[in-house]
Short mmCIF file of C-alpha atoms in Angstrom, two decimals:
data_model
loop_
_atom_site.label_atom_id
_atom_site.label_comp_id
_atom_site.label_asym_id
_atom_site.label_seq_id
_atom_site.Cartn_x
_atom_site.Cartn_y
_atom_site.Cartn_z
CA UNK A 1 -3.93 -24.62 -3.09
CA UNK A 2 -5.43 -21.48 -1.48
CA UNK A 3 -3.37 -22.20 1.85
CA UNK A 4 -0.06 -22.63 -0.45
CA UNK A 5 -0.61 -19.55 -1.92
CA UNK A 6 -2.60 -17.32 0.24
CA UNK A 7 1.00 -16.04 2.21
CA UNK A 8 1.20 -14.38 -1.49
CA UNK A 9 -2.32 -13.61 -2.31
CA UNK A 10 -3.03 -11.80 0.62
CA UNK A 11 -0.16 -9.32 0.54
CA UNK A 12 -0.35 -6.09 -1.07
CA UNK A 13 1.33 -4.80 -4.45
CA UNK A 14 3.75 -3.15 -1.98
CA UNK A 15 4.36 -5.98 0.23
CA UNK A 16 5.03 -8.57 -2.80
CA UNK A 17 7.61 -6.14 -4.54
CA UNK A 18 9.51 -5.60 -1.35
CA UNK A 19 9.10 -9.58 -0.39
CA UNK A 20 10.44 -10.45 -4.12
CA UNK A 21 13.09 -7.50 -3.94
CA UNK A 22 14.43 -8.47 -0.63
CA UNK A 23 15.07 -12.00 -1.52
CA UNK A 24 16.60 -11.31 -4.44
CA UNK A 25 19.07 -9.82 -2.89
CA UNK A 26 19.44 -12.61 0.07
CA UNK A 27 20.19 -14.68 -2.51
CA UNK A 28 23.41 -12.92 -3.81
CA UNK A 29 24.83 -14.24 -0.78
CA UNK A 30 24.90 -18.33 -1.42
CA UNK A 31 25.66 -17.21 -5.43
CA UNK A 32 28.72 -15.59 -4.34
CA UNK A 33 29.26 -18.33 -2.07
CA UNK A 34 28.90 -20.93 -4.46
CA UNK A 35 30.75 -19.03 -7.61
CA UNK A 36 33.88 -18.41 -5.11
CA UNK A 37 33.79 -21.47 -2.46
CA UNK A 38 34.64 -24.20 -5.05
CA UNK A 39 37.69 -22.26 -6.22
CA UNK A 40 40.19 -22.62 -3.17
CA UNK A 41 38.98 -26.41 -2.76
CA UNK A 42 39.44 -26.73 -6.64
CA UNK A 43 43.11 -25.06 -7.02
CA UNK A 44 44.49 -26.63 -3.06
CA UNK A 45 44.58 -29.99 -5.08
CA UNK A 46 46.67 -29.40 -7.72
CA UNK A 47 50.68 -29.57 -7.15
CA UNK A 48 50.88 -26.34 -8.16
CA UNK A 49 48.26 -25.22 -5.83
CA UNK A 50 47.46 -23.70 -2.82
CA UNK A 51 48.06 -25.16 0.73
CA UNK A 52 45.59 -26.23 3.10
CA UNK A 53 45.68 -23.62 5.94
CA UNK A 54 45.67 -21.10 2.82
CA UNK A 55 42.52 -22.64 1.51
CA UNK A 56 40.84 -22.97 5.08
CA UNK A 57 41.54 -19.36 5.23
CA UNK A 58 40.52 -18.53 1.35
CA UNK A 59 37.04 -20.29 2.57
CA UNK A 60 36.71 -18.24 5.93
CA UNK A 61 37.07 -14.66 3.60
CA UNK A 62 34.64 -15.79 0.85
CA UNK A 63 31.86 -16.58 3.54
CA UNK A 64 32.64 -13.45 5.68
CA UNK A 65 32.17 -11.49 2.66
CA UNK A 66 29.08 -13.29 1.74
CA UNK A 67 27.69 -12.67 5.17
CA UNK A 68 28.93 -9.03 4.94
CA UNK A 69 26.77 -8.44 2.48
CA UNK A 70 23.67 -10.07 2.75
CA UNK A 71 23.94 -7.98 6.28
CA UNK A 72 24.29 -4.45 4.60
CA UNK A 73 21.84 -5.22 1.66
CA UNK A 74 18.80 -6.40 4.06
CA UNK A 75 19.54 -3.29 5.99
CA UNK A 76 20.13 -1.04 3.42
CA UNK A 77 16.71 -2.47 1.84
CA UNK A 78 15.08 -2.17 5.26
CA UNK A 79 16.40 2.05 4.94
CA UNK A 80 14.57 2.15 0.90
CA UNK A 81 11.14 1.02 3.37
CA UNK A 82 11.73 3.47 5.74
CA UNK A 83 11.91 0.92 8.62
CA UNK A 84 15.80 1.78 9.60
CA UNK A 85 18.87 4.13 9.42
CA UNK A 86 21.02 4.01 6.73
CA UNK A 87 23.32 1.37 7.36
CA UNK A 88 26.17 3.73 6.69
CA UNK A 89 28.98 1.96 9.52
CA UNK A 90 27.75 -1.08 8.31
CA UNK A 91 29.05 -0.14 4.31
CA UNK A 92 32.23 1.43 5.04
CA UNK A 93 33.46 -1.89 6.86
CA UNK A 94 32.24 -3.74 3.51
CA UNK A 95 34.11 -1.03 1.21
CA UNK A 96 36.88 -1.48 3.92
CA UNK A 97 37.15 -5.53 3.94
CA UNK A 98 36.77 -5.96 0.62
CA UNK A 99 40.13 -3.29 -0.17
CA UNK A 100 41.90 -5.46 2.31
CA UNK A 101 40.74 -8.66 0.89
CA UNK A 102 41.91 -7.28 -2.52
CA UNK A 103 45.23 -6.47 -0.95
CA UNK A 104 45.89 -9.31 0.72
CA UNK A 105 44.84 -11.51 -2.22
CA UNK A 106 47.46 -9.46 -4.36
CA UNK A 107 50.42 -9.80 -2.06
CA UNK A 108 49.87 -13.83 -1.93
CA UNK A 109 49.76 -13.63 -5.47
CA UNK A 110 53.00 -11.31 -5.90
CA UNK A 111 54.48 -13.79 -3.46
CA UNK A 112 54.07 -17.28 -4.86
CA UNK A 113 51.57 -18.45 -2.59
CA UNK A 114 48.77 -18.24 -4.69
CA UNK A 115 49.99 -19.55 -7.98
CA UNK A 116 46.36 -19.82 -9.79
CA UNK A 117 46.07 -17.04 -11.86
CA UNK A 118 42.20 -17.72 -12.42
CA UNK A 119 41.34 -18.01 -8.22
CA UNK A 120 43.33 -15.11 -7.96
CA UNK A 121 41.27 -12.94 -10.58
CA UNK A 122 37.99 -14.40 -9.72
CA UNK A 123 38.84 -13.34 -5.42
CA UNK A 124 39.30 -10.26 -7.03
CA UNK A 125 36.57 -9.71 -9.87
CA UNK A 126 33.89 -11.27 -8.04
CA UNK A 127 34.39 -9.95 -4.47
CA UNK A 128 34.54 -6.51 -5.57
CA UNK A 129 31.52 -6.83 -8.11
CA UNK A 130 28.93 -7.85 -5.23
CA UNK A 131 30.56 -4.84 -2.95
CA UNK A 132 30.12 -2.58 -5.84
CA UNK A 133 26.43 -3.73 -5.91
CA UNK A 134 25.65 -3.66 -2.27
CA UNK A 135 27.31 -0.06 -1.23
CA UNK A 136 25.02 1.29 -4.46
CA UNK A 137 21.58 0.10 -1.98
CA UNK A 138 22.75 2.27 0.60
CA UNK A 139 23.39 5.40 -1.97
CA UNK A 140 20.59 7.43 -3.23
CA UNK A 141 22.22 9.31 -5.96
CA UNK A 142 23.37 8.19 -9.32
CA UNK A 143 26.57 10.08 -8.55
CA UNK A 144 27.65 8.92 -5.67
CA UNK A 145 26.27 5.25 -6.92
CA UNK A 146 28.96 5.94 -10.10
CA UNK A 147 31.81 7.05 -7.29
CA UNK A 148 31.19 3.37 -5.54
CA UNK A 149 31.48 1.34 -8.34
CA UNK A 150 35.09 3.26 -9.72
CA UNK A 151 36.41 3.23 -6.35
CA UNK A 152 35.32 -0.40 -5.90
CA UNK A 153 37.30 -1.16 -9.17
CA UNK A 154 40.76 1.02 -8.21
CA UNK A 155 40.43 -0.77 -5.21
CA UNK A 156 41.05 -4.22 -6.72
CA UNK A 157 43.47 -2.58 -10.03
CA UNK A 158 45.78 -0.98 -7.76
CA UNK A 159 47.30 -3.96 -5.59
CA UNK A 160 47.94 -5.42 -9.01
CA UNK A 161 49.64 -3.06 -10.68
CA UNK A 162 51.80 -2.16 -6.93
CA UNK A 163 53.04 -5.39 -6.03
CA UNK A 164 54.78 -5.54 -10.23
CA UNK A 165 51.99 -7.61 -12.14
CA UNK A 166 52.19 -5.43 -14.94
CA UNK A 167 49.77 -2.85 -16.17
CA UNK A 168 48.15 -5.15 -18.58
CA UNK A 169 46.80 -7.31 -15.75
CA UNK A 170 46.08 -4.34 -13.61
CA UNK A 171 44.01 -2.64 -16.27
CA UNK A 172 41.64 -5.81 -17.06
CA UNK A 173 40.68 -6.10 -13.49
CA UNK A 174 40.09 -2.94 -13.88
CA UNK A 175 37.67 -3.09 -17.04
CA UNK A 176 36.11 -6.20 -15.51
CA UNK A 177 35.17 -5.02 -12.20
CA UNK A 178 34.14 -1.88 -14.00
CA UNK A 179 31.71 -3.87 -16.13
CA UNK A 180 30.49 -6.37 -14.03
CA UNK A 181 30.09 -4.27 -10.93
CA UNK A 182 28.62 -1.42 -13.62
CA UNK A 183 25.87 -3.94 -14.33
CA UNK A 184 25.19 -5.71 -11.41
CA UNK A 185 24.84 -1.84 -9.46
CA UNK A 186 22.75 -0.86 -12.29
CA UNK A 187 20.54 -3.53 -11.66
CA UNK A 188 20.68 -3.35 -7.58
CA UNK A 189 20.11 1.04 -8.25
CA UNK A 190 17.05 0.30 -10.12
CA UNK A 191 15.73 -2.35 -7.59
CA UNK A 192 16.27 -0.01 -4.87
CA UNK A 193 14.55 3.13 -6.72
CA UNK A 194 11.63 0.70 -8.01
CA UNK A 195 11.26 -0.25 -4.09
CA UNK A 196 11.33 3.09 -3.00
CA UNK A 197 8.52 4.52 -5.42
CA UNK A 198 6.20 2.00 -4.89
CA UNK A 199 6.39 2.02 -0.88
CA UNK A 200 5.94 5.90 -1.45
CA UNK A 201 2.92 5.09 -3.88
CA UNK A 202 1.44 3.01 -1.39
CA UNK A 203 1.70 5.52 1.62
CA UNK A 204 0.16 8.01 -0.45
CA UNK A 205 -2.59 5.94 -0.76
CA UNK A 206 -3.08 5.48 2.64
CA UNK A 207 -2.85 8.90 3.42
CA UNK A 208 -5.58 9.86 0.64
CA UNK A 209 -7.55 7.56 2.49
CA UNK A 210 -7.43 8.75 5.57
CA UNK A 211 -7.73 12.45 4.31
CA UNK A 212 -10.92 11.77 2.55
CA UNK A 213 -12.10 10.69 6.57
CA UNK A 214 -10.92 13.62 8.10
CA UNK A 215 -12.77 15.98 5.28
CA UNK A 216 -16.02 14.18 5.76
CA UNK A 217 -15.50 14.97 9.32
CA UNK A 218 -15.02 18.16 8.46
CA UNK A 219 -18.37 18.49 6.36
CA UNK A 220 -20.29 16.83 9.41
CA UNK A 221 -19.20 19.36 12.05
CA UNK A 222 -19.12 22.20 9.73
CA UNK A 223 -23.14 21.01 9.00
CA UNK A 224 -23.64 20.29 12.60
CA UNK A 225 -22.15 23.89 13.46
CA UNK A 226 -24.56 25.43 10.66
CA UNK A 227 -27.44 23.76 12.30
CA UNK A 228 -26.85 24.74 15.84
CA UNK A 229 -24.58 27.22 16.50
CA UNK A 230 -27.12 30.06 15.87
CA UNK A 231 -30.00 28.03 17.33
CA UNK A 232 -27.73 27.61 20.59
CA UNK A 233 -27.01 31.84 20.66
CA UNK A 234 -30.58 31.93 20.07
CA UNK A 235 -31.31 30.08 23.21
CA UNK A 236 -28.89 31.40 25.44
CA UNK A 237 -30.02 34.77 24.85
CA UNK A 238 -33.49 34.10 25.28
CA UNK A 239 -33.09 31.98 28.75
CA UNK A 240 -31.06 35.06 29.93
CA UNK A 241 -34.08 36.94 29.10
CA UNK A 242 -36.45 34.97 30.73
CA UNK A 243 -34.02 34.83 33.85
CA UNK A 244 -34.49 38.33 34.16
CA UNK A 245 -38.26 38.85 33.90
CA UNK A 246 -38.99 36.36 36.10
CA UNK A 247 -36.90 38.07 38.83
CA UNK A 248 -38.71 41.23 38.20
CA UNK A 249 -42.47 38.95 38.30
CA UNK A 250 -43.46 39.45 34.40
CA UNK A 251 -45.25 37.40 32.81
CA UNK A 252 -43.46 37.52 29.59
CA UNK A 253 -41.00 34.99 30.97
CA UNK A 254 -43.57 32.17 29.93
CA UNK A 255 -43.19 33.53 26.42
CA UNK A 256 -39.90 33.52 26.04
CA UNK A 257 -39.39 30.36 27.75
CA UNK A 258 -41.71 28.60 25.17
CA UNK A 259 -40.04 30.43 22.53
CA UNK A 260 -36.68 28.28 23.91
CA UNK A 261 -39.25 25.20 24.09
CA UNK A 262 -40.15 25.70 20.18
CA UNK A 263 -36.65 26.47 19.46
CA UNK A 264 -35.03 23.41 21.25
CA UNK A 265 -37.38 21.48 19.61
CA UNK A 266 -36.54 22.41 15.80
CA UNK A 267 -33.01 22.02 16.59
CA UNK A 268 -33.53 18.83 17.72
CA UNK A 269 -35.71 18.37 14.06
CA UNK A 270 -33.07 19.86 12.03
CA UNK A 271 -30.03 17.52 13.89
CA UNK A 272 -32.25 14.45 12.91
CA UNK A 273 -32.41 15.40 9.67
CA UNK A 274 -28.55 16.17 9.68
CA UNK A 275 -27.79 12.97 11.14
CA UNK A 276 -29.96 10.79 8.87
CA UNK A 277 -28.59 12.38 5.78
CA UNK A 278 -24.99 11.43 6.79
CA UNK A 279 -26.24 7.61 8.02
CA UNK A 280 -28.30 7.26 4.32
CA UNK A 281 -26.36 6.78 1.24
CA UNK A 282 -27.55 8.31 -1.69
CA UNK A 283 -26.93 5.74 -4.98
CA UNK A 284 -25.87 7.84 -7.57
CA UNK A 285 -23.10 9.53 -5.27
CA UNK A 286 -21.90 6.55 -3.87
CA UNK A 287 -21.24 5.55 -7.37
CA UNK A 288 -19.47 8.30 -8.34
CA UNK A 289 -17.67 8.19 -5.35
CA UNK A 290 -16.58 4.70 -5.90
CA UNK A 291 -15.54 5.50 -9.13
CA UNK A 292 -13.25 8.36 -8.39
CA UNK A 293 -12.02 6.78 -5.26
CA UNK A 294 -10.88 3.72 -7.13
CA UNK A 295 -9.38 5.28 -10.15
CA UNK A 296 -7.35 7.30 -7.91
CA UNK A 297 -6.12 3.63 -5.90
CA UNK A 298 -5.11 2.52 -9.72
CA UNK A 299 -8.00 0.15 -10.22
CA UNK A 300 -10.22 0.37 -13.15
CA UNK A 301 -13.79 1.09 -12.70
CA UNK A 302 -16.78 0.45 -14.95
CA UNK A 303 -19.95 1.89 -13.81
CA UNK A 304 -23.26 0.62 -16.08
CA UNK A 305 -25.90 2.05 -13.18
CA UNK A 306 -28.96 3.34 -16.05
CA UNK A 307 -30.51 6.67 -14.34
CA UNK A 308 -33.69 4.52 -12.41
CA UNK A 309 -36.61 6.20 -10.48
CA UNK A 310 -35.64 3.91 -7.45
CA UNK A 311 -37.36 4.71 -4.15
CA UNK A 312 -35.45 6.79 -1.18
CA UNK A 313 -35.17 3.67 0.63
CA UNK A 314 -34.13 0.97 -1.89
CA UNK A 315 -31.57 3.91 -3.10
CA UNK A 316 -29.95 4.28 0.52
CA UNK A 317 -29.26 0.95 0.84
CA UNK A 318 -27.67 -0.09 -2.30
CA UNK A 319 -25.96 2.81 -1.61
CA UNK A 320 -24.81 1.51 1.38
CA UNK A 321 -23.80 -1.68 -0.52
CA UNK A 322 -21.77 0.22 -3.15
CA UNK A 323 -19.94 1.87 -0.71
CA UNK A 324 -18.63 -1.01 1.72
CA UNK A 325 -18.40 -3.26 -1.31
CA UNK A 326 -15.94 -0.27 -2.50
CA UNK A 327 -13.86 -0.18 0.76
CA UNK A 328 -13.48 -4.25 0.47
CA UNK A 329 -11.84 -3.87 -2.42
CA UNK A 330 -9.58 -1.25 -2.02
CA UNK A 331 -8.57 -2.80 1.55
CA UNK A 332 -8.88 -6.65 0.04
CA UNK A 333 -6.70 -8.27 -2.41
CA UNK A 334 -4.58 -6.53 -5.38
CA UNK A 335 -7.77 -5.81 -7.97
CA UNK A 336 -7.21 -4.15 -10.93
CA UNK A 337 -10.23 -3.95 -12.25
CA UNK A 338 -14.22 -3.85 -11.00
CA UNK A 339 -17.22 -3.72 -12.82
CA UNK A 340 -20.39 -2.54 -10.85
CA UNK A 341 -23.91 -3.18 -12.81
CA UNK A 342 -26.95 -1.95 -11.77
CA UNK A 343 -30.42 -3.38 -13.30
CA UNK A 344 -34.02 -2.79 -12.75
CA UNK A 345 -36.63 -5.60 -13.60
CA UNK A 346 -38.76 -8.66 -12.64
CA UNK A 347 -40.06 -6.65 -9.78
CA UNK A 348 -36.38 -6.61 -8.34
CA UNK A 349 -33.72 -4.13 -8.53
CA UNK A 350 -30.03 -5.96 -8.86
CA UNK A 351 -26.82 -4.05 -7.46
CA UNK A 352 -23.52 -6.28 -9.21
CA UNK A 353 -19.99 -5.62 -7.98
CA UNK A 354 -17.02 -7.58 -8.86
CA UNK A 355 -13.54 -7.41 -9.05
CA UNK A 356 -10.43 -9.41 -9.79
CA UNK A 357 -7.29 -9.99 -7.85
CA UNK A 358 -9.50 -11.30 -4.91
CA UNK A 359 -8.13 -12.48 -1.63
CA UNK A 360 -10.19 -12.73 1.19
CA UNK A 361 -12.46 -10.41 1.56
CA UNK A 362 -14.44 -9.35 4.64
CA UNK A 363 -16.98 -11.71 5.73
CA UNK A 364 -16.79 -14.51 3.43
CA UNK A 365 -13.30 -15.72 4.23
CA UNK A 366 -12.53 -18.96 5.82
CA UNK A 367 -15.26 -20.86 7.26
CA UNK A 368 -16.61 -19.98 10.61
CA UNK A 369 -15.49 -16.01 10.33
CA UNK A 370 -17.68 -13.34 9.62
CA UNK A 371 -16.28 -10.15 9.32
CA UNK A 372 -18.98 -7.13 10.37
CA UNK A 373 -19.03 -5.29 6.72
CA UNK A 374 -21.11 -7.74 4.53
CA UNK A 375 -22.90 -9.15 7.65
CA UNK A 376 -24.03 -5.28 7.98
CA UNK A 377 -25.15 -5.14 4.45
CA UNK A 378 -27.15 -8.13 4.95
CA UNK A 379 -28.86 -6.61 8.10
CA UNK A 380 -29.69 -3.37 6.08
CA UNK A 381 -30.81 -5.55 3.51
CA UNK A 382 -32.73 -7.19 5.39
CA UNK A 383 -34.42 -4.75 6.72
CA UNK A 384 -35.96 -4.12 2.99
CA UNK A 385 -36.41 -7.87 2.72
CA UNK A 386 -33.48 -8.22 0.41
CA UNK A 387 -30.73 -10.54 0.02
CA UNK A 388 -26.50 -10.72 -0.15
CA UNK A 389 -24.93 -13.22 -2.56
CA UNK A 390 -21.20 -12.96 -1.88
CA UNK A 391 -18.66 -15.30 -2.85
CA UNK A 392 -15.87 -16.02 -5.75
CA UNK A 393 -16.83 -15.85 -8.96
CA UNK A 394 -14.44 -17.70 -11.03
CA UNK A 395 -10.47 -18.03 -9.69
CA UNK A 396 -9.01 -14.65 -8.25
CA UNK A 397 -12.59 -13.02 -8.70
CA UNK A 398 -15.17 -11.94 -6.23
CA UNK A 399 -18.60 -11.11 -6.92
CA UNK A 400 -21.05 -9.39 -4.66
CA UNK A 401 -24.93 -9.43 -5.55
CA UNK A 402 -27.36 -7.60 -3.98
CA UNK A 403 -31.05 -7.92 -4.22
CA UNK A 404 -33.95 -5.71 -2.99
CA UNK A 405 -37.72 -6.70 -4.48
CA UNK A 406 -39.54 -3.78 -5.39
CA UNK A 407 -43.44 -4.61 -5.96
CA UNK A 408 -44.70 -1.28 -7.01
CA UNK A 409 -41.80 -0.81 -9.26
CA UNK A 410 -43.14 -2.42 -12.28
CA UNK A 411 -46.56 -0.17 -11.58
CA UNK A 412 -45.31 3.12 -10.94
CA UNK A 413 -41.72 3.68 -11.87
CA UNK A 414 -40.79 6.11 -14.87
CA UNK A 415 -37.63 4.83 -15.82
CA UNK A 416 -35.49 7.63 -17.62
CA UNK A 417 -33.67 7.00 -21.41
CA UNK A 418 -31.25 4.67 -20.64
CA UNK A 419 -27.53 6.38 -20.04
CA UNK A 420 -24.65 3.99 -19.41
CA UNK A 421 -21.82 5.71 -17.77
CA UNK A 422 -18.58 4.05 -18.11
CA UNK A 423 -15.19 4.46 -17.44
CA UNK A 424 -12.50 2.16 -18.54
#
């Protein structure tokens, strides 16, 4: 069932509205086929009917148009994504074909050859009812998308009412293609704008991602600058002075040389300590980071994490484990919600996350492929003599479990009151 489903499944809330928009649409094409291909067969054998070149050639403009425009409306989608140009050429040969077809349609009416009054107003109706529809995915304004669909309609009224069908007739395939092509670009506008806002939402997304990167960049080398930019001037200046004293034989050089010595050495102390706060993960932040990171992704997060007197190191690395288990789910799946639980007891401190909407997530996917993000939480783990339960949970769930034993917890630790945090 998985492999059925997992082309689905493992597609984004982006990808499956564009996948179920775009189809949509490539199925206008055999529904216009189908609603106008039977009527040329149906009328061409009836004595009063058409002829058989006529219907060959009825046939030939009802799948040309068809083809038209599934062609404009995948590329007219494919400019909503931002992956072409508008297909503007492309449209005004559809607005274009479709007044001729109307026209020619018309005069074989006017002139006898077409004596089937209901082909004749379904060529007419229909045809310009899925143009309407298809120039409004290439528009972007309402407008302009209200300027297609009259001009779609005059173009099929007029050749009524010029080649002496009355105004009556003229004026209901007038109100007809107003209506149905009103409806059916209402519908194709809305598609289109729905597309467009959630391909927009999604890039945004990405981009917050990658700008909450670049600002912990930021915060490194600004910390990195802090630490060694004056120990560097420092340095410098003192070498330089020790340059010149030894040319001159004084034995001060020695002095400020181990001055250099002393301060190389603290710098090299202070970038340690720099360095291993950025590697170590402190809990509580990592949970409020995971919490603010996923509300603003659209996903739900409820934090129950009681303020514990955990040590540094059992701290760091569920830290660690909130944090990738974080990034899994924002980059895994379509979750909605996740819960993460934290609890203290049994000589054992238990870090839960879980979410729904799981696909595959990293590391646990199909058998024989590890991916490096839980197989690096069970090394740091490890490393504390914990363990890493990962795995689904129940269907379209995954729940990760992380265990670290704490045998002077139960002796020493000074729990504070305990304060749920939660956020819905």
């Amino acid at each position: 069932m998985t492999a059925m489903t997992g082309w689905w499944t493992r597609r984004s809330a982006a990808e499956k509205v564009e996948l179920y928009t775009r189809w949509t649409f490539h199925l206008m094409a055999p529904v216009e086929l189908v609603t106008l291909g039977g009527l040329p067969l149906s009328s061409g054998g009836r004595s009063s009917g058409i002829g058989t070149g006529l219907t060959i050639g009825l046939l030939l403009w009802v799948l040309a148009h068809s083809a038209l425009c599934w062609t404009v409306s995948s590329r007219a989608l494919g400019h909503t994504t931002g992956r072409r140009a508008r297909p503007v050429r492309l449209a005004v040969v559809l607005a274009a074909a479709t007044a001729l077809g109307d026209l020619v349609v018309a005069g074989l009416w006017a002139g006898g050859a077409l004596t089937d009054d209901s082909v004749v107003a379904s060529l007419l109706v229909v045809t310009s009812v899925f143009t309407a529809g298809t120039l409004v995915l290439c528009l972007d304004r309402v407008r302009h998308m209200a300027y297609a669909v009259a001009g779609t309609a005059l173009a099929a009224a007029l050749p009524v009412a010029v080649f002496g069908h009355g105004v009556p007739e003229s004026l209901i395939t007038l109100a007809a293609v107003l209506l149905g092509g009103g409806a059916y670009a209402a519908a194709c506008g809305f598609s289109s704008w729905l597309l467009g806002v959630v391909q927009e939402l999604e890039r945004s997304r990405d981009l917050k991602a990658r700008l909450a990167v670049a600002e912990e960049r930021l915060r490194f080398g600004r910390d990195l600058h802090d630490v060694m930019g004056r120990n560097l001037s420092v340095i410098a200046l003192k070498s330089e002075l020790a340059v010149q004293l030894a040319r001159r034989g004084r034995a001060e050089s020695v002095d400020q040389m181990v001055e250099v010595q002393r301060i190389a050495q603290e710098s090299q102390r202070e970038v340690r300590e720099v360095v291993r706060g950025y590697r170590e993960a402190d809990l509580r932040i990592e949970l409020e980071g995971a919490r603010g990171v996923l509300d603003a992704a659209g996903i739900g997060c409820a934090v129950d994490a009681p303020a514990l007197d955990l040590p540094a190191g059992v701290q760091s690395v569920l830290g660690w484990v909130v944090r990738e288990t974080t990034t899994n789910v924002l980059r895994h799946g379509d979750a909605r919600h996740c819960a993460i639980t934290l609890r203290a007891g049994a000589g054992e401190a238990v870090l839960t996350v879980e979410n729904d909407g799981a696909a595959v997530p990293d590391g646990v996917a199909a058998p024989g492929r590890t991916g490096s993000g839980l197989a690096g939480l069970r090394e740091r783990l490890g490393a504390v003599d914990g363990t890493l339960e990962a795995g689904p949970a129940e269907p379209q769930s995954f729940r990760v479990i992380a265990r670290v034993p704490l045998p002077a917890f139960r002796k020493n630790a000074r729990p504070t009151p305990q304060k749920k945090e939660t956020v819905a």
